[in-house]
């Protein structure tokens, strides 16, 4: 299984669009920063042909501390969910 990093995305912009790497770095950072800021405001990020990011809330629940085996309360939190588009699913399942 391969892993893609931000550096790989910068290199892809350089290779496919001919962008200078020093210009591609802020472009990649800006995209991820914008997505993170909007998700923090609980906005829905819908990228046509890729998928949709949404923020959902998890309620408080009981859990077990794996180190001690003791029962504990896991506090409520927010999480990000991703639903891939039909186009992305098609690409993955080629």
JSON list of C-alpha atoms in Angstrom, two decimals:
[
{"chain": "A", "resi": 1, "resn": "UNK", "atom": "CA", "xyz": [0.00, 0.00, 0.00]},
{"chain": "A", "resi": 2, "resn": "UNK", "atom": "CA", "xyz": [1.40, 3.38, -0.99]},
{"chain": "A", "resi": 3, "resn": "UNK", "atom": "CA", "xyz": [1.27, 6.54, 1.06]},
{"chain": "A", "resi": 4, "resn": "UNK", "atom": "CA", "xyz": [0.86, 10.02, -0.43]},
{"chain": "A", "resi": 5, "resn": "UNK", "atom": "CA", "xyz": [2.18, 13.04, 1.46]},
{"chain": "A", "resi": 6, "resn": "UNK", "atom": "CA", "xyz": [1.81, 16.79, 1.00]},
{"chain": "A", "resi": 7, "resn": "UNK", "atom": "CA", "xyz": [5.26, 16.73, -0.59]},
{"chain": "A", "resi": 8, "resn": "UNK", "atom": "CA", "xyz": [3.94, 14.25, -3.17]},
{"chain": "A", "resi": 9, "resn": "UNK", "atom": "CA", "xyz": [1.02, 16.59, -3.94]},
{"chain": "A", "resi": 10, "resn": "UNK", "atom": "CA", "xyz": [3.44, 19.49, -4.38]},
{"chain": "A", "resi": 11, "resn": "UNK", "atom": "CA", "xyz": [5.50, 17.37, -6.76]},
{"chain": "A", "resi": 12, "resn": "UNK", "atom": "CA", "xyz": [2.35, 16.43, -8.69]},
{"chain": "A", "resi": 13, "resn": "UNK", "atom": "CA", "xyz": [1.46, 20.12, -9.17]},
{"chain": "A", "resi": 14, "resn": "UNK", "atom": "CA", "xyz": [5.01, 20.73, -10.33]},
{"chain": "A", "resi": 15, "resn": "UNK", "atom": "CA", "xyz": [4.94, 17.82, -12.78]},
{"chain": "A", "resi": 16, "resn": "UNK", "atom": "CA", "xyz": [1.42, 18.19, -14.18]},
{"chain": "A", "resi": 17, "resn": "UNK", "atom": "CA", "xyz": [0.98, 21.98, -14.19]},
{"chain": "A", "resi": 18, "resn": "UNK", "atom": "CA", "xyz": [4.58, 23.07, -14.40]},
{"chain": "A", "resi": 19, "resn": "UNK", "atom": "CA", "xyz": [4.27, 25.11, -11.19]},
{"chain": "A", "resi": 20, "resn": "UNK", "atom": "CA", "xyz": [7.44, 25.99, -9.37]},
{"chain": "A", "resi": 21, "resn": "UNK", "atom": "CA", "xyz": [7.67, 23.93, -6.19]},
{"chain": "A", "resi": 22, "resn": "UNK", "atom": "CA", "xyz": [8.05, 27.09, -4.10]},
{"chain": "A", "resi": 23, "resn": "UNK", "atom": "CA", "xyz": [4.67, 28.24, -5.52]},
{"chain": "A", "resi": 24, "resn": "UNK", "atom": "CA", "xyz": [3.01, 24.83, -5.21]},
{"chain": "A", "resi": 25, "resn": "UNK", "atom": "CA", "xyz": [3.76, 24.48, -1.48]},
{"chain": "A", "resi": 26, "resn": "UNK", "atom": "CA", "xyz": [1.53, 27.42, -0.40]},
{"chain": "A", "resi": 27, "resn": "UNK", "atom": "CA", "xyz": [-1.17, 26.29, -2.85]},
{"chain": "A", "resi": 28, "resn": "UNK", "atom": "CA", "xyz": [-1.37, 22.84, -1.26]},
{"chain": "A", "resi": 29, "resn": "UNK", "atom": "CA", "xyz": [-1.18, 24.29, 2.27]},
{"chain": "A", "resi": 30, "resn": "UNK", "atom": "CA", "xyz": [-3.94, 26.77, 1.42]},
{"chain": "A", "resi": 31, "resn": "UNK", "atom": "CA", "xyz": [-6.31, 24.05, 0.21]},
{"chain": "A", "resi": 32, "resn": "UNK", "atom": "CA", "xyz": [-5.90, 21.96, 3.36]},
{"chain": "A", "resi": 33, "resn": "UNK", "atom": "CA", "xyz": [-6.03, 25.02, 5.62]},
{"chain": "A", "resi": 34, "resn": "UNK", "atom": "CA", "xyz": [-9.26, 26.21, 4.01]},
{"chain": "A", "resi": 35, "resn": "UNK", "atom": "CA", "xyz": [-10.87, 22.77, 4.36]},
{"chain": "A", "resi": 36, "resn": "UNK", "atom": "CA", "xyz": [-9.84, 22.55, 8.04]},
{"chain": "A", "resi": 37, "resn": "UNK", "atom": "CA", "xyz": [-11.11, 26.08, 8.84]},
{"chain": "A", "resi": 38, "resn": "UNK", "atom": "CA", "xyz": [-14.46, 25.44, 7.17]},
{"chain": "A", "resi": 39, "resn": "UNK", "atom": "CA", "xyz": [-14.89, 22.09, 8.93]},
{"chain": "A", "resi": 40, "resn": "UNK", "atom": "CA", "xyz": [-14.13, 23.84, 12.24]},
{"chain": "A", "resi": 41, "resn": "UNK", "atom": "CA", "xyz": [-17.13, 26.09, 11.45]},
{"chain": "A", "resi": 42, "resn": "UNK", "atom": "CA", "xyz": [-19.12, 22.90, 10.71]},
{"chain": "A", "resi": 43, "resn": "UNK", "atom": "CA", "xyz": [-19.47, 23.76, 7.03]},
{"chain": "A", "resi": 44, "resn": "UNK", "atom": "CA", "xyz": [-20.06, 20.99, 4.51]},
{"chain": "A", "resi": 45, "resn": "UNK", "atom": "CA", "xyz": [-17.20, 20.62, 2.03]},
{"chain": "A", "resi": 46, "resn": "UNK", "atom": "CA", "xyz": [-18.56, 19.19, -1.23]},
{"chain": "A", "resi": 47, "resn": "UNK", "atom": "CA", "xyz": [-15.93, 18.65, -3.93]},
{"chain": "A", "resi": 48, "resn": "UNK", "atom": "CA", "xyz": [-17.65, 17.60, -7.15]},
{"chain": "A", "resi": 49, "resn": "UNK", "atom": "CA", "xyz": [-16.25, 14.34, -8.48]},
{"chain": "A", "resi": 50, "resn": "UNK", "atom": "CA", "xyz": [-14.37, 13.62, -5.24]},
{"chain": "A", "resi": 51, "resn": "UNK", "atom": "CA", "xyz": [-16.69, 13.55, -2.25]},
{"chain": "A", "resi": 52, "resn": "UNK", "atom": "CA", "xyz": [-18.28, 15.31, 0.68]},
{"chain": "A", "resi": 53, "resn": "UNK", "atom": "CA", "xyz": [-16.78, 16.08, 4.11]},
{"chain": "A", "resi": 54, "resn": "UNK", "atom": "CA", "xyz": [-19.21, 16.67, 6.98]},
{"chain": "A", "resi": 55, "resn": "UNK", "atom": "CA", "xyz": [-18.87, 17.21, 10.72]},
{"chain": "A", "resi": 56, "resn": "UNK", "atom": "CA", "xyz": [-20.90, 14.94, 12.99]},
{"chain": "A", "resi": 57, "resn": "UNK", "atom": "CA", "xyz": [-21.22, 14.77, 16.74]},
{"chain": "A", "resi": 58, "resn": "UNK", "atom": "CA", "xyz": [-20.50, 11.70, 18.81]},
{"chain": "A", "resi": 59, "resn": "UNK", "atom": "CA", "xyz": [-22.38, 11.47, 22.06]},
{"chain": "A", "resi": 60, "resn": "UNK", "atom": "CA", "xyz": [-20.85, 10.71, 25.43]},
{"chain": "A", "resi": 61, "resn": "UNK", "atom": "CA", "xyz": [-20.43, 6.95, 25.90]},
{"chain": "A", "resi": 62, "resn": "UNK", "atom": "CA", "xyz": [-18.98, 4.32, 28.16]},
{"chain": "A", "resi": 63, "resn": "UNK", "atom": "CA", "xyz": [-15.62, 2.85, 27.23]},
{"chain": "A", "resi": 64, "resn": "UNK", "atom": "CA", "xyz": [-12.87, 0.71, 28.71]},
{"chain": "A", "resi": 65, "resn": "UNK", "atom": "CA", "xyz": [-9.35, 1.96, 29.36]},
{"chain": "A", "resi": 66, "resn": "UNK", "atom": "CA", "xyz": [-7.22, -0.64, 27.54]},
{"chain": "A", "resi": 67, "resn": "UNK", "atom": "CA", "xyz": [-4.26, -0.10, 29.86]},
{"chain": "A", "resi": 68, "resn": "UNK", "atom": "CA", "xyz": [-6.15, -0.67, 33.11]},
{"chain": "A", "resi": 69, "resn": "UNK", "atom": "CA", "xyz": [-9.31, -2.46, 32.01]},
{"chain": "A", "resi": 70, "resn": "UNK", "atom": "CA", "xyz": [-11.38, 0.03, 34.01]},
{"chain": "A", "resi": 71, "resn": "UNK", "atom": "CA", "xyz": [-14.62, 1.43, 32.72]},
{"chain": "A", "resi": 72, "resn": "UNK", "atom": "CA", "xyz": [-14.62, 5.13, 31.89]},
{"chain": "A", "resi": 73, "resn": "UNK", "atom": "CA", "xyz": [-16.80, 7.78, 30.29]},
{"chain": "A", "resi": 74, "resn": "UNK", "atom": "CA", "xyz": [-15.64, 8.93, 26.85]},
{"chain": "A", "resi": 75, "resn": "UNK", "atom": "CA", "xyz": [-16.73, 12.56, 26.45]},
{"chain": "A", "resi": 76, "resn": "UNK", "atom": "CA", "xyz": [-18.83, 13.82, 23.54]},
{"chain": "A", "resi": 77, "resn": "UNK", "atom": "CA", "xyz": [-16.79, 15.01, 20.56]},
{"chain": "A", "resi": 78, "resn": "UNK", "atom": "CA", "xyz": [-17.03, 16.02, 16.94]},
{"chain": "A", "resi": 79, "resn": "UNK", "atom": "CA", "xyz": [-15.59, 14.03, 14.07]},
{"chain": "A", "resi": 80, "resn": "UNK", "atom": "CA", "xyz": [-15.23, 14.41, 10.32]},
{"chain": "A", "resi": 81, "resn": "UNK", "atom": "CA", "xyz": [-16.95, 11.98, 8.00]},
{"chain": "A", "resi": 82, "resn": "UNK", "atom": "CA", "xyz": [-16.19, 11.55, 4.32]},
{"chain": "A", "resi": 83, "resn": "UNK", "atom": "CA", "xyz": [-18.58, 10.19, 1.71]},
{"chain": "A", "resi": 84, "resn": "UNK", "atom": "CA", "xyz": [-16.87, 9.50, -1.62]},
{"chain": "A", "resi": 85, "resn": "UNK", "atom": "CA", "xyz": [-18.58, 10.51, -4.85]},
{"chain": "A", "resi": 86, "resn": "UNK", "atom": "CA", "xyz": [-19.75, 7.95, -7.38]},
{"chain": "A", "resi": 87, "resn": "UNK", "atom": "CA", "xyz": [-16.92, 9.13, -9.66]},
{"chain": "A", "resi": 88, "resn": "UNK", "atom": "CA", "xyz": [-14.29, 8.46, -6.99]},
{"chain": "A", "resi": 89, "resn": "UNK", "atom": "CA", "xyz": [-15.80, 5.07, -6.18]},
{"chain": "A", "resi": 90, "resn": "UNK", "atom": "CA", "xyz": [-15.61, 4.20, -9.88]},
{"chain": "A", "resi": 91, "resn": "UNK", "atom": "CA", "xyz": [-11.93, 5.19, -10.06]},
{"chain": "A", "resi": 92, "resn": "UNK", "atom": "CA", "xyz": [-11.07, 3.14, -6.97]},
{"chain": "A", "resi": 93, "resn": "UNK", "atom": "CA", "xyz": [-12.93, 0.07, -8.23]},
{"chain": "A", "resi": 94, "resn": "UNK", "atom": "CA", "xyz": [-11.43, -0.01, -11.74]}
]
